[in-house]
Amino acid sequence: MINVTQSSMPPMEEYFDEIRDIWDSHWLTNMGVKHKTLQKELCRYLGVEKIDLLTNGHMALELSLQALHLPRGGEVLTTPFTFASTTHAIVRNGLEPVFVDVNPVDFTMDVSKIEPLITEKTCAIMPVHVYGNICDIEAIEAIAKKHNLKVIYDAAHTFGVRYKGQGIGTFGDVSCFSFHATKVFNSIEGGAACFRDDEFGLELYRLKNFGIRGPEVVDGVGANAKMNEFCAAMGLCNLRHVDEEIAKRKKVVERYNERLSGVKGLQLNPVQKDVTPNYAYYPVIFDETDFGASRDDVFAALGAQDIVARKYFYPLTNTFDCFHGKYDAGKTPVALTISHRVLTLPLYADLPLSDVDRICDIILNCKG
Ligand SMILES: *Cc1c(COP(=O)(O)O)cnc(C)c1O
């Protein structure tokens, strides 16, 4: 069986060495040594000035939105071509998601469609760097500045990505990463928010720790989203190997490209200008008319051989059952079409190239 992904893990002994001193300190959570060290190491690796660590990427998004003190009922421009987390973070803050379509080239927010959707209630933009592809950062920044909007990037897919040499976490008011087991870099579960403003950082810190300001002062209504020491230790170990993991992913991606580029009816993930990629995902868009088989046909053919590909992202978040009747996916037609045609293929550092070949053989065999 080949799964769509396989979590990166350090050598077992390395992790044991990393957690050994926790048995001396008995300090298991609440911003201990591992947490502080990982924070520092991540600032260096990601090229960001300030970062806070959280239990997961979702809490980074949800609490970052809360820490910005946006007006209740305010509208947040986002896209439906994302994981449930992005949209839920907005809704759970009492904010209203307004869905902007994506562009058909790199699947990020179509910046030409942002301004017509801005109203007097719009307070923020929450774009997603999908599959490791970065959004049109300059255009989004210009629009945000002109209309006085906050920008919160969902950077869950872009760990380690750089734009013009600059860490992707440095853009927007906040950029949120996920360190979930399935991501390019993991701390088992985990997440982080990168930001510049100290006031924001203090507010986020309090929100992840029950609103506690000091030993006898609780002046906020916070949640609990602290990263524990065992997760931070896993992060420290995985960080030592992440460059090597990305290099191995690159080899897998190059093999897929060799086999699948130029095939009629297949659209592959683009190479973006000025971007240092992280090879997070391998999405393929199947045009049934030109290719002769649909996404679902290919999904089934791979499944029959015990190969798990993923319809990622399908369904769109604006078609979720929990939002039944609330949004019209017809207003984001590009995202809707792509969600019906996209399949992300198995991709992880240790995926053998012979398996990549087998996967490609099965796909090309579906061709009409
Ligand atoms: C994984 C992911 C999240 C949520 O991160 P968790 O760490 O799983 O909570 C949010 N947005 C996107 C786009 C993701 O892929």
Coordinates of C-alpha atoms and ligand atoms in Angstrom, one line a residue:
M1 CA 0.0 0.0 0.0
I2 CA 1.2 3.5 -0.8
N3 CA -0.4 6.3 1.3
V4 CA -0.7 9.9 0.1
T5 CA 1.8 10.9 2.7
Q6 CA 4.1 9.6 5.4
S7 CA 5.1 11.6 8.4
S8 CA 8.7 12.6 8.7
M9 CA 10.4 11.2 11.9
P10 CA 13.9 11.6 13.2
P11 CA 16.0 8.5 14.2
M12 CA 14.4 7.1 17.4
E13 CA 17.6 7.6 19.4
E14 CA 17.8 11.2 18.5
Y15 CA 14.3 11.8 19.9
F16 CA 15.1 9.9 23.0
D17 CA 18.2 12.0 23.5
E18 CA 16.2 15.1 23.0
I19 CA 13.6 14.3 25.6
R20 CA 16.0 12.7 28.2
D21 CA 16.4 15.9 30.2
I22 CA 12.6 16.3 30.6
W23 CA 13.0 13.4 33.1
D24 CA 15.3 15.6 35.1
S25 CA 13.3 18.8 35.0
H26 CA 9.8 17.2 35.1
W27 CA 8.7 20.3 33.1
L28 CA 6.2 18.9 30.5
T29 CA 4.5 21.9 29.2
N30 CA 3.9 25.6 29.8
M31 CA 6.6 27.2 27.7
G32 CA 9.6 25.2 28.9
V33 CA 13.1 24.9 27.6
K34 CA 12.1 22.9 24.5
H35 CA 9.4 25.3 23.6
K36 CA 11.8 28.3 24.0
T37 CA 14.6 26.6 22.0
L38 CA 12.2 25.6 19.2
Q39 CA 10.9 29.2 19.0
K40 CA 14.5 30.5 18.6
E41 CA 15.5 27.8 16.1
L42 CA 12.4 28.5 14.0
C43 CA 13.0 32.2 13.9
R44 CA 16.3 31.5 12.4
Y45 CA 15.1 28.8 10.0
L46 CA 12.1 30.7 8.8
G47 CA 13.8 34.1 8.7
V48 CA 11.2 35.7 10.9
E49 CA 11.6 38.1 13.8
K50 CA 8.8 37.0 16.1
I51 CA 7.0 33.7 16.4
D52 CA 4.7 32.0 19.0
L53 CA 4.1 28.3 19.1
L54 CA 0.7 26.7 19.5
T55 CA -1.0 23.3 19.8
N56 CA -1.8 23.2 16.1
G57 CA -2.1 25.3 13.0
H58 CA -5.8 25.8 13.4
M59 CA -5.4 27.4 16.8
A60 CA -2.8 29.7 15.3
L61 CA -5.3 30.9 12.8
E62 CA -8.2 31.1 15.1
L63 CA -6.4 32.8 17.9
S64 CA -4.6 35.2 15.5
L65 CA -7.9 36.4 14.2
Q66 CA -9.1 36.8 17.7
A67 CA -6.0 38.7 18.8
L68 CA -6.6 41.2 16.0
H69 CA -9.8 42.4 17.7
L70 CA -11.8 42.5 14.4
P71 CA -15.3 43.8 14.7
R72 CA -17.9 41.1 15.4
G73 CA -19.8 40.3 12.2
G74 CA -17.0 41.8 10.1
E75 CA -16.3 40.3 6.7
V76 CA -13.1 38.4 6.0
L77 CA -12.1 37.8 2.4
T78 CA -10.8 34.3 1.9
T79 CA -11.0 31.4 -0.5
P80 CA -13.0 28.2 -0.4
F81 CA -10.2 26.2 -2.0
T82 CA -8.6 25.3 1.3
F83 CA -8.7 23.0 4.3
A84 CA -11.7 23.3 6.6
S85 CA -9.6 25.1 9.2
T86 CA -9.3 28.4 7.3
T87 CA -13.0 28.9 7.0
H88 CA -13.8 27.6 10.4
A89 CA -11.3 29.9 12.1
I90 CA -13.2 32.8 10.6
V91 CA -16.7 31.5 11.5
R92 CA -15.7 30.5 15.0
N93 CA -14.6 34.1 15.6
G94 CA -18.1 35.4 14.8
L95 CA -16.8 36.8 11.5
E96 CA -18.3 36.3 8.1
P97 CA -16.2 34.6 5.4
V98 CA -16.6 36.2 2.0
F99 CA -15.3 33.9 -0.7
V100 CA -13.0 35.2 -3.4
D101 CA -12.4 32.8 -6.4
V102 CA -8.9 31.4 -7.0
N103 CA -6.9 31.8 -10.2
P104 CA -6.6 28.7 -12.4
V105 CA -2.8 28.8 -12.6
D106 CA -1.5 28.5 -9.0
F107 CA -4.9 28.1 -7.2
T108 CA -4.3 31.0 -4.8
M109 CA -6.7 33.9 -4.4
D110 CA -7.4 35.7 -7.7
V111 CA -6.4 39.2 -6.7
S112 CA -8.3 40.8 -9.5
K113 CA -11.5 39.6 -7.8
I114 CA -10.8 41.0 -4.4
E115 CA -11.8 44.7 -4.6
P116 CA -15.3 44.2 -6.0
L117 CA -16.1 42.2 -2.9
I118 CA -14.9 44.8 -0.4
T119 CA -17.8 46.5 1.6
E120 CA -17.8 48.8 4.6
K121 CA -17.9 45.6 6.7
T122 CA -14.7 44.1 5.3
C123 CA -12.0 44.0 8.0
A124 CA -9.4 41.5 6.8
I125 CA -8.1 39.2 4.1
M126 CA -7.2 35.6 4.9
P127 CA -5.5 34.2 1.8
V128 CA -4.0 30.7 1.6
H129 CA -0.6 29.7 0.1
V130 CA -2.0 26.6 -1.5
Y131 CA 0.2 23.5 -2.0
G132 CA 3.2 25.6 -1.2
N133 CA 2.4 28.1 -4.0
I134 CA 2.5 31.6 -2.7
C135 CA -0.2 34.2 -3.2
D136 CA 0.3 37.4 -5.1
I137 CA 1.8 39.0 -2.0
E138 CA 2.4 42.5 -3.5
A139 CA -1.1 42.9 -4.9
I140 CA -2.7 41.7 -1.6
E141 CA -0.5 44.1 0.4
A142 CA -1.4 47.0 -1.9
I143 CA -5.2 46.3 -1.6
A144 CA -4.9 45.9 2.2
K145 CA -3.1 49.1 2.6
K146 CA -5.6 51.0 0.4
H147 CA -8.6 49.7 2.2
N148 CA -7.0 49.5 5.7
L149 CA -7.5 45.7 6.0
K150 CA -5.5 43.2 8.1
V151 CA -3.9 40.3 6.3
I152 CA -3.6 36.9 7.9
Y153 CA -1.9 34.3 5.7
D154 CA -2.7 30.7 6.1
A155 CA 0.8 29.5 5.5
A156 CA 0.1 25.9 6.6
H157 CA 1.5 24.5 3.3
T158 CA 4.5 26.8 3.0
F159 CA 7.0 25.8 5.7
G160 CA 10.5 26.9 4.6
V161 CA 9.3 28.6 1.4
R162 CA 11.0 31.9 0.5
Y163 CA 9.9 34.7 -1.7
K164 CA 12.8 36.8 -3.2
G165 CA 14.9 35.3 -0.5
Q166 CA 12.6 36.4 2.3
G167 CA 10.9 34.0 4.6
I168 CA 7.2 33.5 3.7
G169 CA 6.3 34.1 7.3
T170 CA 7.4 37.7 7.2
F171 CA 4.4 38.8 5.0
G172 CA 1.1 40.1 6.2
D173 CA 0.2 41.1 9.7
V174 CA 0.4 37.4 10.7
S175 CA 1.4 34.2 8.9
C176 CA 0.3 30.9 10.4
F177 CA 2.1 27.6 9.9
S178 CA 0.9 24.1 10.7
F179 CA 3.3 21.5 12.1
H180 CA 0.8 18.7 11.8
A181 CA 2.1 15.2 11.2
T182 CA 1.2 15.3 7.5
K183 CA 3.0 18.6 6.8
V184 CA 6.5 19.2 5.4
F185 CA 7.7 19.9 8.9
N186 CA 6.0 18.4 11.9
S187 CA 6.0 18.5 15.7
I188 CA 3.5 15.7 15.8
E189 CA 0.7 18.3 16.3
G190 CA 1.7 21.9 16.4
G191 CA 1.5 25.3 14.8
A192 CA 3.0 28.8 14.9
A193 CA 2.1 32.4 14.2
C194 CA 4.7 34.8 12.9
F195 CA 4.1 38.5 13.3
R196 CA 5.9 41.8 13.8
D197 CA 3.7 43.7 16.3
D198 CA 4.6 43.2 20.0
E199 CA 1.1 44.1 21.2
F200 CA -0.3 41.5 18.9
G201 CA 2.2 38.9 20.2
L202 CA 1.3 39.6 23.8
E203 CA -2.4 39.3 23.0
L204 CA -1.9 36.0 21.2
Y205 CA 0.3 34.7 24.0
R206 CA -2.5 35.5 26.5
L207 CA -5.1 33.9 24.3
K208 CA -3.2 30.6 24.2
N209 CA -2.8 30.6 27.9
F210 CA -6.3 31.3 29.4
G211 CA -6.1 35.1 29.2
I212 CA -3.6 35.1 32.0
R213 CA -1.5 38.2 32.2
G214 CA 0.3 37.5 35.5
P215 CA 0.1 35.2 38.5
E216 CA -2.9 37.1 40.0
V217 CA -4.2 38.9 36.9
V218 CA -6.5 37.3 34.3
D219 CA -7.8 40.1 32.2
G220 CA -8.7 38.2 29.0
V221 CA -11.0 35.3 28.1
G222 CA -8.5 33.0 26.6
A223 CA -8.3 29.4 25.4
N224 CA -5.6 26.8 26.0
A225 CA -3.4 26.3 23.0
K226 CA 0.1 25.8 24.4
M227 CA 2.6 23.5 22.7
N228 CA 3.9 20.9 25.1
E229 CA 7.5 19.9 25.5
F230 CA 7.3 16.5 23.8
C231 CA 5.9 18.1 20.6
A232 CA 8.5 20.9 20.8
A233 CA 11.2 18.2 21.2
M234 CA 9.9 16.4 18.1
G235 CA 10.0 19.7 16.3
L236 CA 13.6 20.3 17.3
C237 CA 14.6 16.9 15.9
N238 CA 12.7 17.2 12.7
L239 CA 14.1 20.7 12.1
R240 CA 17.6 19.3 11.9
H241 CA 16.5 17.1 9.0
V242 CA 14.0 19.3 7.2
D243 CA 16.4 20.5 4.5
E244 CA 17.3 16.9 3.7
E245 CA 13.6 16.0 3.6
I246 CA 12.8 18.8 1.2
A247 CA 15.7 17.8 -1.1
K248 CA 14.3 14.2 -1.2
R249 CA 10.8 15.5 -1.9
K250 CA 12.3 17.5 -4.8
K251 CA 13.6 14.3 -6.4
V252 CA 10.1 12.8 -6.1
V253 CA 8.5 15.8 -7.7
E254 CA 11.1 15.9 -10.5
R255 CA 10.3 12.2 -11.3
Y256 CA 6.5 13.0 -11.4
N257 CA 7.2 16.0 -13.7
E258 CA 9.4 13.8 -16.0
R259 CA 6.6 11.3 -16.4
L260 CA 3.5 13.6 -16.5
S261 CA 4.5 16.9 -18.1
G262 CA 3.3 17.4 -21.6
V263 CA 0.5 14.8 -21.3
K264 CA -2.6 16.2 -22.9
G265 CA -5.4 16.9 -20.4
L266 CA -3.1 17.1 -17.4
Q267 CA -2.3 20.4 -15.6
L268 CA 0.6 20.3 -13.2
N269 CA 1.6 22.6 -10.3
P270 CA 3.5 25.7 -11.7
V271 CA 7.0 26.8 -10.9
Q272 CA 6.7 30.3 -9.4
K273 CA 9.1 33.1 -10.1
D274 CA 11.4 34.2 -7.3
V275 CA 10.1 31.4 -5.0
T276 CA 12.2 28.8 -3.2
P277 CA 9.7 26.0 -3.1
N278 CA 9.2 23.2 -0.4
Y279 CA 7.6 20.5 -2.6
A280 CA 4.7 20.1 -0.2
Y281 CA 2.2 18.6 -2.5
Y282 CA 1.8 17.2 -6.0
P283 CA -1.6 18.2 -7.3
V284 CA -2.7 17.2 -10.8
I285 CA -5.7 18.7 -12.6
F286 CA -7.5 16.2 -14.9
D287 CA -9.4 17.6 -17.8
E288 CA -11.7 14.6 -18.6
T289 CA -12.3 15.8 -22.2
D290 CA -8.7 16.0 -23.1
F291 CA -7.3 13.3 -21.0
G292 CA -10.0 10.7 -21.6
A293 CA -10.5 9.9 -17.9
S294 CA -11.9 11.9 -15.0
R295 CA -10.3 12.7 -11.6
D296 CA -12.6 10.2 -10.0
D297 CA -11.6 7.5 -12.6
V298 CA -7.9 8.0 -11.8
F299 CA -8.7 8.0 -8.0
A300 CA -10.5 4.7 -8.4
A301 CA -7.8 3.1 -10.5
L302 CA -5.1 4.1 -8.0
G303 CA -7.3 2.9 -5.1
A304 CA -7.7 -0.5 -6.8
Q305 CA -3.9 -0.9 -6.6
D306 CA -3.9 0.2 -2.9
I307 CA -2.5 3.6 -3.7
V308 CA -4.2 6.4 -1.8
A309 CA -4.3 9.7 -3.6
R310 CA -6.3 12.6 -2.1
K311 CA -9.1 14.8 -3.5
Y312 CA -7.5 17.8 -1.9
F313 CA -9.4 20.2 -1.8
Y314 CA -12.7 18.7 -2.4
P315 CA -15.4 19.6 -1.4
L316 CA -14.9 23.4 -1.3
T317 CA -15.4 24.8 2.1
N318 CA -18.3 27.0 0.9
T319 CA -20.2 23.7 0.0
F320 CA -19.7 22.1 3.4
D321 CA -22.9 20.6 5.0
C322 CA -22.4 22.7 8.1
F323 CA -22.9 25.8 5.9
H324 CA -25.9 24.3 4.0
G325 CA -27.6 27.0 1.9
K326 CA -25.5 29.8 3.2
Y327 CA -23.0 30.3 0.4
D328 CA -23.1 29.9 -3.4
A329 CA -20.2 28.0 -4.8
G330 CA -21.3 29.2 -8.2
K331 CA -19.7 32.5 -7.3
T332 CA -16.3 30.8 -7.1
P333 CA -16.5 28.9 -10.4
V334 CA -12.8 28.4 -10.9
A335 CA -12.4 26.9 -7.4
L336 CA -15.4 24.7 -8.0
T337 CA -14.1 23.3 -11.3
I338 CA -10.7 22.7 -9.9
S339 CA -12.1 20.9 -6.8
H340 CA -13.8 18.5 -9.1
R341 CA -10.7 17.8 -11.2
V342 CA -7.8 17.8 -8.7
L343 CA -6.0 14.9 -7.2
T344 CA -2.9 15.2 -5.0
L345 CA -0.6 12.2 -5.6
P346 CA 1.4 10.4 -2.9
L347 CA 4.4 12.5 -2.0
Y348 CA 6.9 12.2 0.9
A349 CA 10.6 12.2 1.4
D350 CA 11.1 8.4 1.4
L351 CA 8.7 7.6 -1.5
P352 CA 10.8 5.3 -3.8
L353 CA 11.1 6.5 -7.4
S354 CA 10.0 3.1 -8.5
D355 CA 6.7 3.7 -6.7
V356 CA 6.4 7.1 -8.5
D357 CA 6.9 5.2 -11.8
R358 CA 4.2 2.7 -10.8
I359 CA 1.8 5.5 -9.9
C360 CA 2.4 7.2 -13.2
D361 CA 2.0 4.0 -15.1
I362 CA -1.5 3.5 -13.6
I363 CA -2.4 7.1 -14.3
L364 CA -1.2 7.0 -17.9
N365 CA -3.1 3.7 -18.4
C366 CA -6.3 5.5 -17.6
K367 CA -5.7 7.8 -20.6
G368 CA -8.5 7.5 -23.2
Ligands
LIG1 C1 -3.2 21.6 7.9 C2 -3.9 22.9 7.6 C3 -4.4 23.7 8.6 C4 -4.6 23.3 10.0 O1 -3.4 23.0 10.6 P1 -3.5 21.9 11.9 O2 -2.1 21.9 12.4 O3 -3.9 20.6 11.3 O4 -4.5 22.4 12.8 C5 -4.9 24.9 8.2 N1 -4.9 25.3 6.9 C6 -4.4 24.5 5.9 C7 -4.4 25.0 4.5 C8 -3.9 23.3 6.2 O5 -3.5 22.5 5.3

